[in-house]
Coordinates of C-alpha atoms in Angstrom, one line a residue:
Chain N
X15 CA 0.1 0.0 0.1
X16 CA 1.3 3.4 -1.1
X17 CA 2.0 5.4 2.0
X18 CA 3.1 9.1 1.6
X19 CA 5.1 11.3 3.7
X20 CA 3.3 14.6 4.2
X21 CA 5.6 15.8 7.2
X22 CA 7.9 13.9 10.0
X23 CA 4.8 13.1 11.7
X24 CA 2.0 12.8 9.0
X25 CA 1.5 10.1 6.5
X26 CA -1.3 9.8 3.8
X27 CA -2.9 6.8 2.0
X28 CA -4.2 8.2 -1.2
X29 CA -7.8 7.3 -2.4
X30 CA -6.5 5.4 -5.6
X31 CA -5.0 2.9 -3.2
X32 CA -8.5 1.1 -2.5
X33 CA -11.4 0.9 -4.5
X34 CA -14.2 2.7 -2.9
X35 CA -12.2 5.0 -0.8
X36 CA -13.9 8.4 -0.7
X37 CA -11.2 10.4 1.2
X38 CA -7.5 9.9 1.8
X39 CA -6.4 8.0 5.1
X40 CA -4.1 9.9 7.2
X41 CA -1.8 8.4 9.9
X42 CA -0.3 10.5 12.7
X43 CA 3.1 8.8 13.6
X44 CA 6.7 9.3 13.8
X45 CA 8.7 7.2 11.2
X46 CA 9.4 4.7 14.0
X47 CA 6.0 4.4 15.1
X48 CA 4.6 4.1 11.7
X49 CA 6.8 1.1 10.9
X50 CA 5.8 -0.7 14.3
X51 CA 2.2 -0.3 13.1
X52 CA 0.6 -3.5 12.4
X53 CA -0.9 -4.2 8.7
X54 CA -4.3 -4.2 10.2
X55 CA -4.0 -0.3 10.9
X56 CA -3.5 0.3 6.9
X57 CA -6.4 -2.1 6.0
X58 CA -8.8 -0.8 8.3
X59 CA -8.1 2.8 8.0
X60 CA -8.6 2.6 4.5
X61 CA -11.7 0.7 5.0
X62 CA -13.1 3.5 7.2
X63 CA -12.4 5.8 4.3
X64 CA -14.7 4.0 2.1
X65 CA -17.9 4.9 4.5
X66 CA -20.6 6.8 3.4
X67 CA -20.7 10.5 4.2
X68 CA -16.8 10.5 5.6
X69 CA -15.6 14.0 5.6
X70 CA -12.0 15.1 4.7
X71 CA -9.9 12.2 6.0
X72 CA -10.1 8.9 7.9
X73 CA -7.6 9.5 10.6
X74 CA -5.5 7.2 12.7
X75 CA -3.7 8.3 15.8
X76 CA -0.1 7.5 16.8
X77 CA -1.0 4.9 19.4
X78 CA -3.1 3.1 16.4
X79 CA -3.3 -0.6 16.4
X80 CA -5.7 -3.1 14.7
X81 CA -9.1 -3.2 16.3
X82 CA -12.6 -4.3 14.9
X83 CA -14.0 -2.4 12.0
X84 CA -12.2 0.7 13.0
X85 CA -8.3 0.4 14.0
X86 CA -8.0 1.5 17.7
X87 CA -6.7 5.3 17.5
X88 CA -9.3 5.6 14.5
X89 CA -11.1 8.9 14.1
X90 CA -13.7 9.7 11.4
X91 CA -16.3 12.6 11.0
X92 CA -19.6 11.9 9.0
X93 CA -22.1 14.3 7.7
X94 CA -25.4 14.1 9.8
X95 CA -27.4 14.3 6.5
X96 CA -26.0 11.7 4.3
X97 CA -23.3 10.1 6.6
X98 CA -23.5 6.9 8.9
X99 CA -23.0 5.7 12.4
X100 CA -21.0 2.5 13.3
X101 CA -20.6 0.7 16.6
X102 CA -17.2 -0.2 15.0
X103 CA -16.1 3.3 15.2
X104 CA -16.9 3.2 18.9
X105 CA -16.1 0.1 20.2
X106 CA -17.6 -2.6 22.5
X107 CA -16.6 -0.6 25.6
X108 CA -18.8 2.5 24.8
X109 CA -17.1 5.6 26.7
X110 CA -14.3 3.7 28.0
X111 CA -12.2 6.5 29.4
X112 CA -10.0 8.1 32.0
X113 CA -10.1 10.0 35.1
X114 CA -7.7 11.7 36.9
X115 CA -7.8 12.8 40.3
X116 CA -5.2 15.0 42.3
X117 CA -4.2 14.9 46.0
X118 CA -2.7 17.2 48.4
X119 CA -0.4 14.4 49.5
X120 CA 3.2 13.7 48.3
X121 CA 5.0 10.3 47.7
X122 CA 6.7 10.6 50.9
X123 CA 3.2 10.6 52.7
X124 CA 1.8 7.8 50.6
X125 CA 4.7 5.4 50.5
X126 CA 4.8 3.9 54.1
X127 CA 1.0 3.3 53.8
X128 CA 0.8 2.2 49.9
X129 CA 0.3 -1.4 50.7
X130 CA -2.7 -0.7 53.0
X131 CA -3.8 1.8 50.3
X132 CA -3.7 -0.6 47.5
X133 CA -5.5 -3.4 49.8
X134 CA -8.3 -0.9 50.7
X135 CA -8.8 0.1 47.3
X136 CA -8.7 -3.3 45.9
X137 CA -11.5 -4.2 48.3
X138 CA -13.4 -1.1 47.6
X139 CA -13.1 -1.0 43.8
X140 CA -14.0 -4.4 42.5
X141 CA -12.1 -5.8 39.4
X142 CA -11.9 -8.7 37.1
X143 CA -14.4 -11.2 35.5
X144 CA -17.9 -10.5 36.6
X145 CA -17.1 -8.2 39.3
X146 CA -20.1 -6.7 41.2
X147 CA -20.2 -3.2 42.8
X148 CA -21.6 -1.9 45.9
X149 CA -24.2 0.3 44.6
X150 CA -27.5 -1.7 44.7
X151 CA -30.1 -0.1 42.5
X152 CA -33.3 -1.3 41.0
X153 CA -33.5 -1.7 37.2
X154 CA -35.9 1.3 37.3
X155 CA -33.2 3.5 38.7
X156 CA -31.0 2.5 36.3
X157 CA -33.1 4.4 33.8
X158 CA -31.9 7.6 35.5
X159 CA -28.1 6.5 35.4
X160 CA -28.6 6.1 31.8
X161 CA -30.2 9.8 31.0
X162 CA -28.3 11.8 33.7
X163 CA -25.0 10.1 34.2
X164 CA -23.0 11.8 36.9
X165 CA -25.9 14.1 37.9
X166 CA -27.5 10.9 39.3
X167 CA -24.3 10.0 41.2
X168 CA -24.1 13.5 42.7
X169 CA -27.6 13.2 43.9
X170 CA -26.9 10.2 45.6
X171 CA -24.0 11.3 47.3
X172 CA -21.2 9.7 45.3
X173 CA -19.7 12.6 44.1
X174 CA -19.2 16.4 44.8
X175 CA -20.9 19.1 42.7
X176 CA -17.8 20.5 41.5
X177 CA -16.8 17.0 40.0
X178 CA -19.4 17.6 37.3
X179 CA -17.7 20.7 36.1
X180 CA -14.7 18.8 35.4
X181 CA -15.9 16.0 33.3
X182 CA -15.9 15.9 29.4
X183 CA -19.6 17.1 28.8
X184 CA -20.5 17.6 32.4
X185 CA -20.7 13.8 32.6
X186 CA -23.8 13.5 30.7
X187 CA -24.2 13.0 27.2
X188 CA -27.5 14.3 26.0
X189 CA -30.1 11.9 24.1
X190 CA -30.0 9.0 26.1
X191 CA -33.2 7.1 25.9
X192 CA -33.6 3.8 27.7
X193 CA -36.5 2.6 25.7
X194 CA -33.6 1.7 23.0
X195 CA -31.7 -0.3 25.5
X196 CA -32.5 -3.8 26.0
X197 CA -33.3 -5.9 29.0
X198 CA -30.1 -7.8 28.5
X199 CA -28.0 -4.8 28.5
X200 CA -29.8 -3.5 31.8
X201 CA -29.3 -7.0 33.4
X202 CA -25.6 -6.9 32.6
X203 CA -24.9 -3.5 33.9
X204 CA -27.3 -3.1 37.0
X205 CA -24.9 -4.4 39.5
X206 CA -21.5 -3.2 37.8
X207 CA -21.4 0.5 38.7
X208 CA -18.3 1.0 40.4
X209 CA -16.4 -1.9 39.0
X210 CA -13.0 -1.6 37.1
X211 CA -13.6 -4.8 34.5
X212 CA -10.5 -6.5 33.4
X213 CA -8.2 -6.5 30.2
X214 CA -6.1 -3.0 30.1
X215 CA -8.4 -1.4 32.8
X216 CA -6.9 -0.3 35.8
X217 CA -6.8 2.1 38.8
X218 CA -3.2 3.4 39.3
X219 CA -1.6 5.5 42.1
X220 CA 1.0 7.9 40.4
X221 CA 3.6 10.6 41.1
X222 CA 3.9 14.1 39.6
X223 CA 7.6 15.0 39.9
X224 CA 8.9 18.5 39.1
X225 CA 11.4 17.2 36.7
X226 CA 8.3 15.8 34.8
X227 CA 6.3 18.8 34.4
X228 CA 6.7 20.5 30.8
X229 CA 4.5 23.5 31.5
X230 CA 4.1 24.9 35.3
X231 CA 1.6 27.4 34.5
X232 CA -1.0 24.8 32.9
X233 CA -0.1 22.2 35.4
X234 CA -0.9 24.8 38.2
X235 CA -4.2 25.6 36.6
X236 CA -5.1 21.9 36.5
X237 CA -4.2 21.3 40.1
X238 CA -0.8 19.8 39.9
X239 CA 1.9 21.3 41.9
X240 CA 4.7 18.6 41.1
X241 CA 7.1 17.9 44.2
X242 CA 6.4 14.3 44.0
X243 CA 2.5 15.0 44.5
X244 CA 0.3 11.7 44.2
X245 CA -2.7 11.7 41.9
X246 CA -4.8 8.7 41.0
X247 CA -5.8 7.6 37.4
X248 CA -8.7 5.6 36.5
X249 CA -9.0 3.8 33.1
X250 CA -12.5 1.8 32.9
X251 CA -15.9 2.3 30.8
X252 CA -19.5 1.0 30.6
X253 CA -18.6 -2.5 31.8
X254 CA -21.3 -5.2 30.4
X255 CA -24.0 -2.7 30.0
X256 CA -22.1 -1.2 27.1
X257 CA -20.8 -4.3 25.6
X258 CA -24.4 -5.7 25.2
X259 CA -25.6 -2.5 23.7
X260 CA -22.7 -3.0 21.1
X261 CA -23.6 -6.5 20.6
X262 CA -27.4 -5.9 20.2
X263 CA -26.6 -3.0 17.6
X264 CA -23.9 -4.8 15.6
X265 CA -26.5 -7.3 15.1
X266 CA -29.3 -4.9 14.2
X267 CA -27.0 -3.0 11.7
X268 CA -25.6 -6.2 10.3
X269 CA -29.1 -7.1 8.8
X270 CA -30.4 -3.4 8.4
X271 CA -27.3 -2.5 5.9
X272 CA -29.2 -4.3 3.2
X273 CA -32.1 -2.2 3.4
X274 CA -30.0 0.9 3.0
X275 CA -27.9 -0.3 0.2
X276 CA -24.9 -0.4 2.2
X277 CA -22.0 -2.5 1.9
X278 CA -18.8 -2.7 3.8
X279 CA -15.7 -4.4 3.6
X280 CA -15.5 -5.7 6.9
X281 CA -18.6 -7.1 8.7
X282 CA -17.6 -5.7 11.8
X283 CA -17.7 -2.1 10.1
X284 CA -21.8 -2.4 10.0
X285 CA -23.4 1.0 9.7
X286 CA -26.6 2.4 8.9
X287 CA -27.4 6.1 8.0
X288 CA -27.2 8.5 11.2
X289 CA -30.7 9.7 10.3
X290 CA -32.3 6.4 10.0
X291 CA -34.3 4.8 12.7
X292 CA -31.5 2.3 13.5
X293 CA -29.0 4.9 13.6
X294 CA -31.0 7.1 15.9
X295 CA -32.0 4.2 18.1
X296 CA -28.1 3.2 18.4
X297 CA -27.0 6.8 19.0
X298 CA -29.7 7.0 21.9
X299 CA -28.4 3.7 23.6
X300 CA -24.9 4.6 22.9
X301 CA -25.5 7.8 24.8
X302 CA -27.0 5.6 27.6
X303 CA -23.8 3.7 27.8
X304 CA -21.7 6.7 27.7
X305 CA -23.7 7.9 30.8
X306 CA -23.3 4.6 32.6
X307 CA -19.9 4.8 32.1
X308 CA -19.6 8.4 33.6
X309 CA -21.3 7.1 36.4
X310 CA -19.2 4.1 36.8
X311 CA -16.1 6.3 36.9
X312 CA -17.9 8.9 39.5
X313 CA -18.8 5.8 41.8
X314 CA -15.2 4.6 41.5
X315 CA -14.0 8.2 42.5
X316 CA -16.3 8.2 45.5
X317 CA -14.8 4.8 46.4
X318 CA -11.2 6.1 46.1
X319 CA -12.1 9.0 48.3
X320 CA -13.4 6.7 51.0
X321 CA -10.2 4.8 50.7
X322 CA -7.9 7.5 51.0
X323 CA -9.8 8.9 53.8
X324 CA -9.9 5.4 55.8
X325 CA -6.0 5.0 55.4
X326 CA -5.1 8.7 56.2
X327 CA -7.8 8.9 58.7
X328 CA -8.8 12.2 57.3
X329 CA -11.6 13.8 55.0
X330 CA -11.3 13.4 51.3
X331 CA -11.8 17.3 51.1
X332 CA -9.0 17.8 53.4
X333 CA -6.6 15.7 51.4
X334 CA -7.3 17.6 48.3
X335 CA -9.0 14.6 46.2
X336 CA -10.4 16.7 43.5
X337 CA -11.3 15.6 40.0
X338 CA -8.8 17.2 37.5
X339 CA -10.8 15.7 34.4
X340 CA -12.4 12.8 33.0
X341 CA -12.3 12.0 29.2
X342 CA -14.3 9.6 26.9
X343 CA -12.0 7.9 24.4
X344 CA -14.6 5.4 22.8
X345 CA -17.6 7.3 21.8
X346 CA -19.5 9.4 18.6
X347 CA -20.4 12.8 19.4
X348 CA -22.0 15.8 17.2
X349 CA -19.7 18.6 17.2
X350 CA -19.4 21.6 15.0
X351 CA -16.4 22.3 12.6
X352 CA -15.7 25.0 10.2
X353 CA -16.4 23.1 6.7
X354 CA -16.1 25.0 3.4
X355 CA -16.3 28.2 5.6
X356 CA -19.4 27.3 7.4
X357 CA -19.8 25.8 10.7
X358 CA -21.1 22.6 10.2
X359 CA -22.3 19.9 12.7
X360 CA -20.9 16.5 12.3
X361 CA -20.7 13.2 13.8
X362 CA -17.4 12.5 15.1
X363 CA -16.4 9.0 16.0
X364 CA -13.3 8.4 18.2
X365 CA -12.2 5.0 18.9
X366 CA -9.2 5.0 21.1
X367 CA -8.9 8.8 20.7
X368 CA -9.3 11.7 23.0
X369 CA -11.1 14.9 22.3
X370 CA -8.5 17.7 22.0
X371 CA -10.2 20.9 21.8
X372 CA -8.5 24.2 22.2
X373 CA -9.0 27.3 24.1
X374 CA -12.5 28.8 23.9
X375 CA -14.5 26.0 22.9
X376 CA -17.9 26.0 24.7
X377 CA -17.9 22.4 25.1
X378 CA -14.9 22.8 27.6
X379 CA -16.0 23.5 31.2
X380 CA -15.7 27.2 32.2
X381 CA -13.0 26.2 34.5
X382 CA -10.5 25.3 31.9
X383 CA -12.0 26.9 28.9
X384 CA -9.4 29.6 28.6
X385 CA -6.5 26.8 28.4
X386 CA -8.1 23.8 26.3
X387 CA -9.7 20.5 27.1
X388 CA -7.4 18.3 29.4
X389 CA -6.1 15.1 27.7
X390 CA -5.5 12.0 29.8
X391 CA -3.3 9.6 28.3
X392 CA -3.2 6.3 29.9
X393 CA 0.3 4.4 29.4
X394 CA 1.1 0.8 30.4
X395 CA 1.4 -0.2 34.1
X396 CA 5.2 -0.1 33.9
X397 CA 5.7 3.1 32.0
X398 CA 3.7 5.8 33.1
X399 CA 1.0 8.3 31.7
X400 CA 0.7 11.6 30.5
X401 CA -1.8 14.7 31.0
X402 CA -1.7 17.0 28.1
X403 CA -4.2 19.8 26.7
X404 CA -6.0 20.4 23.4
X405 CA -5.1 22.8 20.8
X406 CA -7.2 24.9 18.1
X407 CA -4.9 23.3 15.8
X408 CA -6.6 20.0 16.4
X409 CA -9.9 21.5 15.4
X410 CA -8.5 22.3 11.9
X411 CA -6.2 19.0 11.5
X412 CA -7.9 16.1 13.2
X413 CA -11.4 16.9 14.2
X414 CA -10.6 18.0 17.7
X415 CA -8.8 14.4 18.3
X416 CA -5.6 13.0 19.8
X417 CA -4.1 9.8 21.1
X418 CA -5.7 8.0 24.2
X419 CA -2.8 5.7 25.3
X420 CA 0.5 3.9 24.4
X421 CA -1.5 1.2 22.0
X422 CA -0.6 -2.5 21.9
X423 CA 2.5 -3.9 19.9
X424 CA 2.2 -7.4 21.0
X425 CA -0.6 -10.1 21.4
X426 CA -1.9 -11.1 24.6
X427 CA -0.6 -14.6 24.2
X428 CA 3.0 -13.4 23.1
X429 CA 3.1 -11.3 26.5
X430 CA 2.4 -14.2 28.3
X431 CA 5.1 -16.4 26.6
X432 CA 7.4 -13.3 27.4
X433 CA 6.7 -13.0 31.0
X434 CA 4.9 -14.7 34.1
X435 CA 2.3 -12.7 36.4
X436 CA 4.2 -13.4 39.3
X437 CA 7.4 -12.5 37.8
X438 CA 6.4 -9.2 36.6
X439 CA 4.8 -8.3 39.7
X440 CA 8.1 -8.9 41.5
X441 CA 9.9 -7.0 38.6
X442 CA 7.4 -4.2 39.0
X443 CA 7.9 -4.0 42.8
X444 CA 11.8 -3.8 42.6
X445 CA 11.0 -0.7 40.4
X446 CA 8.9 0.7 43.2
X447 CA 5.5 -0.2 41.7
X448 CA 3.2 -2.1 43.9
X449 CA 0.7 -4.3 41.7
X450 CA -2.6 -5.9 43.2
X451 CA -4.3 -8.0 40.4
X452 CA -7.2 -10.6 40.3
X453 CA -5.8 -12.5 37.4
X454 CA -2.0 -13.2 37.3
X455 CA -2.3 -14.4 33.5
X456 CA -3.9 -11.0 33.0
X457 CA -1.2 -9.1 34.8
X458 CA 1.3 -10.7 32.1
X459 CA -0.9 -9.6 29.2
X460 CA -0.4 -5.8 30.3
X461 CA 3.4 -6.1 30.6
X462 CA 5.1 -2.7 29.6
X463 CA 6.8 -4.4 26.7
X464 CA 3.6 -5.3 25.1
X465 CA 3.0 -1.6 24.3
X466 CA 4.6 1.1 22.5
X467 CA 6.6 3.7 24.0
X468 CA 4.1 6.2 25.4
X469 CA 6.3 9.1 25.3
X470 CA 7.3 8.5 21.7
X471 CA 3.2 8.7 21.1
X472 CA 2.7 11.7 23.1
X473 CA 5.8 13.7 21.7
X474 CA 4.3 12.9 18.0
X475 CA 1.1 14.7 18.7
X476 CA 3.2 17.4 20.7
X477 CA 5.4 18.2 17.7
X478 CA 2.3 18.1 15.4
X479 CA 0.8 20.7 17.8
X480 CA -2.4 18.8 18.4
X481 CA -2.2 18.4 21.9
X482 CA 0.5 19.8 24.4
X483 CA 2.4 17.8 27.1
X484 CA 1.9 19.2 30.5
X485 CA 3.1 16.4 32.9
X486 CA 4.2 12.9 32.9
X487 CA 3.0 10.7 35.7
X488 CA 4.9 7.7 36.9
X489 CA 3.1 4.9 38.9
X490 CA 3.9 3.8 42.2
X491 CA 0.8 1.4 42.8
X492 CA -1.6 -0.4 40.3
X493 CA -4.9 -2.3 40.7
X494 CA -5.9 -4.7 37.8
X495 CA -8.7 -7.1 37.0
Chain K
X19 CA -13.4 -34.3 13.6
X20 CA -13.9 -34.5 17.2
X21 CA -15.3 -32.0 19.7
X22 CA -12.7 -29.6 20.8
X23 CA -11.1 -26.0 20.7
X24 CA -7.8 -24.4 20.0
X25 CA -6.7 -20.9 21.0
X26 CA -5.2 -19.1 18.0
X27 CA -2.5 -17.7 19.7
X28 CA -1.3 -14.2 17.9
X29 CA -4.4 -14.0 15.5
X30 CA -5.4 -10.8 17.1
X31 CA -3.3 -8.1 19.1
X32 CA -5.6 -7.3 22.0
X33 CA -8.3 -10.0 22.3
X34 CA -9.1 -13.9 22.4
X35 CA -9.5 -15.7 19.3
X36 CA -10.4 -19.8 19.0
X37 CA -11.3 -22.4 16.6
X38 CA -13.7 -24.7 18.0
X39 CA -14.7 -28.2 16.3
X40 CA -17.3 -30.9 16.3
X41 CA -18.7 -34.0 14.4
X42 CA -21.9 -32.1 14.7
X43 CA -23.3 -28.6 15.1
X44 CA -24.2 -29.3 18.5
X45 CA -20.6 -30.4 19.5
X46 CA -19.4 -27.6 17.8
X47 CA -21.7 -25.1 19.8
X48 CA -20.6 -27.1 23.1
X49 CA -16.7 -26.7 22.2
X50 CA -17.3 -23.0 21.4
X51 CA -19.1 -22.4 24.9
X52 CA -16.2 -24.5 26.6
X53 CA -13.5 -22.4 25.0
X54 CA -15.1 -18.8 25.9
X55 CA -15.3 -19.9 29.6
X56 CA -12.0 -21.3 29.4
X57 CA -10.7 -17.8 28.2
X58 CA -12.4 -16.4 31.4
X59 CA -11.5 -19.0 34.0
X60 CA -10.0 -22.2 34.7
X61 CA -13.2 -24.2 34.1
X62 CA -11.7 -27.4 35.4
X63 CA -12.2 -25.8 38.5
X64 CA -16.0 -25.3 38.3
X65 CA -18.6 -27.5 39.8
X66 CA -21.8 -28.0 38.2
X67 CA -23.9 -26.5 40.9
X68 CA -26.3 -24.3 39.1
X69 CA -28.1 -25.3 35.7
X70 CA -29.6 -22.9 33.4
X71 CA -31.5 -23.7 30.1
X72 CA -31.2 -21.5 27.0
X73 CA -33.6 -21.7 24.0
X74 CA -32.5 -19.8 20.9
X75 CA -33.3 -20.0 17.0
X76 CA -32.0 -18.5 14.1
X77 CA -32.1 -19.1 10.1
X78 CA -28.3 -19.0 9.8
X79 CA -26.2 -21.3 11.8
X80 CA -23.4 -18.7 12.2
X81 CA -25.4 -16.0 13.6
X82 CA -26.9 -18.8 15.8
X83 CA -23.3 -19.5 17.2
X84 CA -22.8 -15.8 17.7
X85 CA -26.1 -15.5 19.6
X86 CA -25.3 -18.5 21.7
X87 CA -21.8 -17.2 22.7
X88 CA -23.6 -13.8 23.4
X89 CA -26.0 -15.5 25.5
X90 CA -23.4 -17.1 27.7
X91 CA -21.6 -13.7 28.0
X92 CA -24.9 -12.2 29.0
X93 CA -25.4 -14.9 31.8
X94 CA -22.0 -14.3 33.1
X95 CA -22.6 -11.0 34.0
X96 CA -26.4 -10.8 34.6
X97 CA -26.3 -14.0 36.9
X98 CA -22.7 -13.7 37.9
X99 CA -22.0 -17.6 36.6
X100 CA -19.2 -19.3 35.0
X101 CA -20.3 -22.3 33.1
X102 CA -18.1 -25.5 32.5
X103 CA -20.6 -28.3 31.2
X104 CA -22.6 -27.8 28.0
X105 CA -25.2 -29.9 26.7
X106 CA -26.6 -28.8 23.3
X107 CA -29.3 -30.1 21.3
X108 CA -29.7 -28.4 17.7
X109 CA -32.4 -29.2 14.9
X110 CA -32.9 -27.7 11.7
X111 CA -36.4 -27.4 10.4
X112 CA -37.3 -24.0 8.6
X113 CA -34.9 -22.6 10.7
X114 CA -32.1 -23.8 13.3
X115 CA -33.5 -24.6 16.8
X116 CA -31.2 -24.7 19.8
X117 CA -32.1 -26.0 23.4
X118 CA -29.2 -26.1 25.7
X119 CA -28.6 -27.0 29.5
X120 CA -25.6 -25.3 30.8
X121 CA -24.0 -26.1 34.3
X122 CA -21.5 -24.0 36.4
X123 CA -21.4 -21.8 39.5
X124 CA -21.3 -18.4 41.0
X125 CA -18.0 -16.8 40.0
X126 CA -15.5 -16.9 42.7
X127 CA -12.2 -15.2 42.1
X128 CA -10.4 -17.1 45.1
X129 CA -11.1 -20.5 43.2
X130 CA -11.3 -20.1 39.4
X131 CA -8.3 -18.6 38.4
X132 CA -9.9 -15.7 36.6
X133 CA -8.5 -14.7 33.3
X134 CA -10.0 -12.0 31.1
X135 CA -13.4 -10.9 30.9
X136 CA -15.3 -11.1 27.5
X137 CA -17.1 -8.2 26.6
X138 CA -18.7 -9.6 23.3
X139 CA -18.4 -11.6 20.4
X140 CA -17.2 -10.0 17.2
X141 CA -17.8 -10.6 13.6
X142 CA -14.2 -10.5 12.7
X143 CA -12.9 -13.4 10.9
X144 CA -16.1 -14.9 12.2
X145 CA -17.2 -18.1 10.4
X146 CA -19.0 -21.5 10.8
X147 CA -18.2 -24.2 8.1
X148 CA -18.7 -27.6 7.5
X149 CA -15.5 -29.4 6.5
X150 CA -15.3 -31.8 3.5
X151 CA -15.2 -34.6 6.0
X152 CA -18.5 -33.6 7.2
X153 CA -17.4 -32.3 10.4
X154 CA -18.2 -28.8 11.7
X155 CA -15.5 -26.0 12.4
X156 CA -16.0 -22.2 13.6
X157 CA -13.7 -19.4 14.0
X158 CA -14.5 -17.0 16.8
X159 CA -12.7 -13.6 18.1
X160 CA -14.0 -12.6 21.5
X161 CA -13.3 -8.7 22.5
X162 CA -11.8 -8.8 26.0

């Protein structure tokens, strides 16, 4: 496949490379990252470029790797009038995302009690196959979670009012209608609020050191003062609830495509017109799942506050456990972009990609509007993570999108062949990172070597000017499913 | 072709892929069910303490297999159960009819050596085929 170099960090596959491509496919990557990308990325991003109503480019971020339908790291914007919506552009884990919570504590405060803290967190935030949360709600109340997201949590006492101001879209994606959600989805999700799940999901205690701060002014504006400050990062999504909605609608779309005369190169790219009854029903159900995911991360935040309060014998408020931000990196959203000189509403699919709006966008909470949207980038549990900020350039170049993590390079089997979970746990402890995991084989699958170098990924988008680095965060404790 | 399954190592970067086989469609479905749960836990440690009956039907056998595995994943979350025994009856009239009894027990992280949670069954490289020797074979990729 012909891949043309546009700049040192941008590569383009022209529409002549595959029959049916409506727009070019563009990949953001350093030369090294591009070479490391699996063949699936090139195949899948050019498949995305064939979808009806796609605008300008099919995009892949530097953490891109093979996914289902879209590659992970895939971004595509569609016309609301004649474009499509595809569950393959959002993922099974709808509104999988990241939350970052600050504290006033330092590594010196936490290190002596880290083991206790992890034990308490491990009990308070259930993880792994089939884990159930502490929140007991009736199915009827689940409808409120689906439509109100974090607002429901705050009403129930699982959050502070100011949390809402520090979440993408105020923690509630409008348009959720429970009548479009199956009973199966409700039954899968009703007991899972406040749970992490498994795979690459985690809860991590991290440290922000002075030498890892790239922009002191912005770091302070976001609540990061450095000096080995402790922060907490959470990576999870809508659990079985969202997975079931994806399953249900993939099935619906798989058969509905014929009716709309749509053919796709990959069954997993099943899609229907956004304005069709099926498209509107899925968007509505997806919003319900997005709201469940916001609520899930909020309930987990509540439990994190309880855990810190218990271990440090102090109110969470006094410990400064404020939400810094919460981002969705598997979602489709209606956003306005300038197209041919006119403001135009588009449906932007981000699958393993974070919104990266620059200063001034009204979608950004007032608190951060002068600076841009905070971008939380989760790395592997061995290598660390980043907090970045969006830019106006993102809006003109990438439909306001940037990377979401480091991106896998190695299969789960290969990772397990390389290292045993218990050995990895010991090695990480030697490097000052304590790990508690439900599954030792699951732990081995998430070894740092199974992922790309996160700094290279983040540096790529920093160099392009789509998102700017603020601080790198280094792990000292990790909880995994 | 006897009932069984093989995990397809390195077929997918971040997920779980397997090939299931059987002399009959029913055996194929049983093997695929076991492979699904072996991906999530050590099924050898499961006791058949809880029993569930599943009834499904579909005109296409591949979509029926998709539905069958999706139903098992649903029960894993909704009922909090892991299954290690699968007894499937399949009949084809105007469409395929499935009646199955599955046995297992509530998820116990202390006893079941949990592995990766299954989110859903994908359509990626998904297929059910009848082999030249008359047996049945399926390839399945599960999102985890």
